[in-house]
Coordinates of C-alpha atoms in Angstrom, one line a residue:
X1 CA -112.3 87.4 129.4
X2 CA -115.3 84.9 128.6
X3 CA -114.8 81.4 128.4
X4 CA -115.3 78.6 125.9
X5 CA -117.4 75.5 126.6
X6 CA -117.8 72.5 124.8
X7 CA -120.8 70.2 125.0
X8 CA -120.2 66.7 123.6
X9 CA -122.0 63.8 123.2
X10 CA -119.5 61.4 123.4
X11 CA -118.9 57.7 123.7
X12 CA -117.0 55.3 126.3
X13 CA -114.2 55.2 123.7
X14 CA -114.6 58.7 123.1
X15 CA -116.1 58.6 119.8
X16 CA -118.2 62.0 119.3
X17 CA -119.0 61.2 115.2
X18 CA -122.6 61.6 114.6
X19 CA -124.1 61.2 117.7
X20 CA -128.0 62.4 116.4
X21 CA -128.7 60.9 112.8
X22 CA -127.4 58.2 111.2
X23 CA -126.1 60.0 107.7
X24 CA -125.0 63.1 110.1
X25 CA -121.5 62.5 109.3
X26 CA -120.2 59.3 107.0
X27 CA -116.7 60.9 107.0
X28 CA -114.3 57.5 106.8
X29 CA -116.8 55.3 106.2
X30 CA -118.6 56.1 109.7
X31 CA -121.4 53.9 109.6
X32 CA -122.5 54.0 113.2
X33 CA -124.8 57.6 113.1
X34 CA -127.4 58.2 115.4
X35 CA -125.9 56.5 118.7
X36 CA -128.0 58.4 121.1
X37 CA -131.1 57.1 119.9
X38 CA -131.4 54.6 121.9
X39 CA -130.5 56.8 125.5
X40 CA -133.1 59.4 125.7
X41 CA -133.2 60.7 128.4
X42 CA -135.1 63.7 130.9
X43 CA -131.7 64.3 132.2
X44 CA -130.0 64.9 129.1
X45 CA -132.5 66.9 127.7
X46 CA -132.1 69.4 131.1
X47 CA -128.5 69.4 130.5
X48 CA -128.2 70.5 127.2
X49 CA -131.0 72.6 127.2
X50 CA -128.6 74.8 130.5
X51 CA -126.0 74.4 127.7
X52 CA -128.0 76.5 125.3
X53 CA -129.5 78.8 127.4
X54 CA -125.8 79.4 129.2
X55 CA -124.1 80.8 126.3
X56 CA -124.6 84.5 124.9
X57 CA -122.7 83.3 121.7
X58 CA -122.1 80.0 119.7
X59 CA -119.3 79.0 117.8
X60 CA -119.3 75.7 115.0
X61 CA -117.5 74.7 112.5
X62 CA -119.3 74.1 108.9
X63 CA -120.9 70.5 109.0
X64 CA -122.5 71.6 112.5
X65 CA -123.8 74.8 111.3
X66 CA -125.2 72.9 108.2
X67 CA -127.3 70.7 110.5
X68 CA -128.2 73.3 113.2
X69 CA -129.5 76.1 110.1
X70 CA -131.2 73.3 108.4
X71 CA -132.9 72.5 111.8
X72 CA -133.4 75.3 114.3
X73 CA -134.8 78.5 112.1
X74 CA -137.7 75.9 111.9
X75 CA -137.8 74.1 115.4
X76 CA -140.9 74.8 117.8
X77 CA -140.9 78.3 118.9
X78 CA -142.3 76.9 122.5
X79 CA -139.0 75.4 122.4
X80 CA -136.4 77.6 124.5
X81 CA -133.6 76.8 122.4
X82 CA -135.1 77.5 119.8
X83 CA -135.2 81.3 120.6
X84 CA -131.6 81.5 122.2
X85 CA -130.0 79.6 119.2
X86 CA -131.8 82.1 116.5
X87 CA -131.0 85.2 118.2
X88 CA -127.9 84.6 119.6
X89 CA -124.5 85.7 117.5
X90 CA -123.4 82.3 115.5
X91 CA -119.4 82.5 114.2
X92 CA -118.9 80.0 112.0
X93 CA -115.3 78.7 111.0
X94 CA -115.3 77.2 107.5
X95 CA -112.8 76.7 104.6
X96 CA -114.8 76.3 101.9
X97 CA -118.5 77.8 103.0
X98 CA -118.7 81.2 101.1
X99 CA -122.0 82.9 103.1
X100 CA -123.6 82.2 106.4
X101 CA -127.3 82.9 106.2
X102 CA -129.2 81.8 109.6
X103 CA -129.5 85.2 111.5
X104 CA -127.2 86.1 113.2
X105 CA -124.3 84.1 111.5
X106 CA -120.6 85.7 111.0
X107 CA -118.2 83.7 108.9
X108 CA -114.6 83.0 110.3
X109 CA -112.0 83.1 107.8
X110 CA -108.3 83.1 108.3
X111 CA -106.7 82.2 111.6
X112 CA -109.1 80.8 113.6
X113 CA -107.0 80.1 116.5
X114 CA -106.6 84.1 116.7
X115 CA -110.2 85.1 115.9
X116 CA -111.5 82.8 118.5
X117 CA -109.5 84.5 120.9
X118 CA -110.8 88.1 119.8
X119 CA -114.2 86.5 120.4
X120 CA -113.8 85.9 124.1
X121 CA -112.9 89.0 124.7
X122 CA -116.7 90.1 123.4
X123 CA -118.4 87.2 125.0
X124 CA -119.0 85.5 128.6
X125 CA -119.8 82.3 127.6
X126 CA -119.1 80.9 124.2
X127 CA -120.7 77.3 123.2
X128 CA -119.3 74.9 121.1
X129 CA -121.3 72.0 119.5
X130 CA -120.3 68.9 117.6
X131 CA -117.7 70.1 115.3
X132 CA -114.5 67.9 116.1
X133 CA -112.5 69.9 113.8
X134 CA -112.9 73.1 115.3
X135 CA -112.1 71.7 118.6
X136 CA -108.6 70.4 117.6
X137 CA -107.7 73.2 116.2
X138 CA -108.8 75.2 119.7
X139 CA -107.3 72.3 121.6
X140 CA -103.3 72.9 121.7
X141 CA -104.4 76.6 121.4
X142 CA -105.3 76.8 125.0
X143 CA -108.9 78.3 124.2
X144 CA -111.1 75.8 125.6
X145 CA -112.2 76.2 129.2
X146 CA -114.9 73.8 130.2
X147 CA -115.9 70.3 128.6
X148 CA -119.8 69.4 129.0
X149 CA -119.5 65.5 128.5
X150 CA -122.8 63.2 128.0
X151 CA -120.8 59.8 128.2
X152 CA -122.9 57.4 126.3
X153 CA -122.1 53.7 127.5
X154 CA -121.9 52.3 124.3
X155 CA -118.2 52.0 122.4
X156 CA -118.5 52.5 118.8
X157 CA -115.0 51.4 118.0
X158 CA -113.9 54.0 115.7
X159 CA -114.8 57.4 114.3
X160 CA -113.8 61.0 115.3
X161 CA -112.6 61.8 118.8
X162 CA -112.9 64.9 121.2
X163 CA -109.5 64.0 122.5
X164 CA -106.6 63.4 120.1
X165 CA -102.9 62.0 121.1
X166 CA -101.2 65.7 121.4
X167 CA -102.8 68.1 123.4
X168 CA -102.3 67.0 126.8
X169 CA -104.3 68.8 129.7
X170 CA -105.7 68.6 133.5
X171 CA -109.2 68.8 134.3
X172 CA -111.3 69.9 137.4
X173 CA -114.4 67.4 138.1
X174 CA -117.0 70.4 138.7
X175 CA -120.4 68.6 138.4
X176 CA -121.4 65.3 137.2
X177 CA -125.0 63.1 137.4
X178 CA -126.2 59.8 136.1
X179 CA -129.4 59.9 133.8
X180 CA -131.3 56.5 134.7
X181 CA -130.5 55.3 130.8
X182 CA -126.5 55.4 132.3
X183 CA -125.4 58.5 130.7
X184 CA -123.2 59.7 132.5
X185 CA -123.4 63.8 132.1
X186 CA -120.0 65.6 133.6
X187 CA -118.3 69.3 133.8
X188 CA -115.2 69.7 133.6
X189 CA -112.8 72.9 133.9
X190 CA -109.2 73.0 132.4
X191 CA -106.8 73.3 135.2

């Protein structure tokens, strides 16, 4: 059976609302987009780069696959990513999108919780991005194996979390580095 990995950008008060752009995601009057500016970093690129190149699948939920098909089917070709994340099989979960069109793209429709577990049966390593929905629904559902954390030391105050009150859970320290901006990039396994 593959495995599930989430790779988050999140902050000390584990806020993971639009971490890249500043209109990526207004939801609840989120006015605090584009936190990461500020902490680029070598480090960080190296890490989620692996993250990419890892996974032989990636799974998103609509708002993230928005932003990654508006981006990558355009990005640099030099750019390694670029080729993994356009070739590789995409499942999208989504309510209300109606077609997927980036290659490679399947729609999810119906229960997720049970499709997602069909999919790790035809994957090794399955990447999740951004989409905070998706992940609470995978949460209590037991699917989620690792958690790839860039802790950004900044506190936003408010916003969408990776970890809502409900789904308790232990985790296994694996890896963990500090880029010189302070982010503090760490692996961890469910236990």
């Amino acid at each position: 059976m593959g495995k599930i990995v989430v790779t988050a950008f999140v902050t000390l008060d584990g806020v993971i609302q639009a971490p890249g752009l500043p209109d990526e995601d207004r939801d609840g009057g989120f006015k605090s987009g584009g936190w990461t500016q500020p902490y680029a970093d070598p480090a960080v690129d190296q890490r989620t780069t692996r993250s990419v190149l890892d996974a032989d699948a990636l799974l998103i939920g609509r708002r993230t696959y928005e932003l990654f098909a508006s981006y990558w089917p355009g990005a640099d070709p030099a750019d390694p990513r670029t080729v993994q994340l356009n070739s590789q099989p995409k499942y999208v979960a989504s309510r209300t999108l109606q077609s997927v069109d980036w290659n490679n793209s399947t729609l999810l429709r119906g229960d997720v919780t049970e499709q997602v577990a069909q999919l790790k049966q035809r994957h090794d390593h399955i990447s999740i991005w951004g989409s905070s929905q998706l992940i609470t629904t995978l949460l209590p559902a037991g699917l989620i194996d690792e958690f790839v954390l860039l802790t950004y030391p900044t506190v936003i105050g408010g916003g969408k979390r990776l970890f809502n009150a409900g789904t308790p859970m232990d985790l296994e320290l694996t890896d963990t580095t500090t880029a010189w901006t302070g982010v503090v990039i760490s692996t961890y396994r469910r236990t």
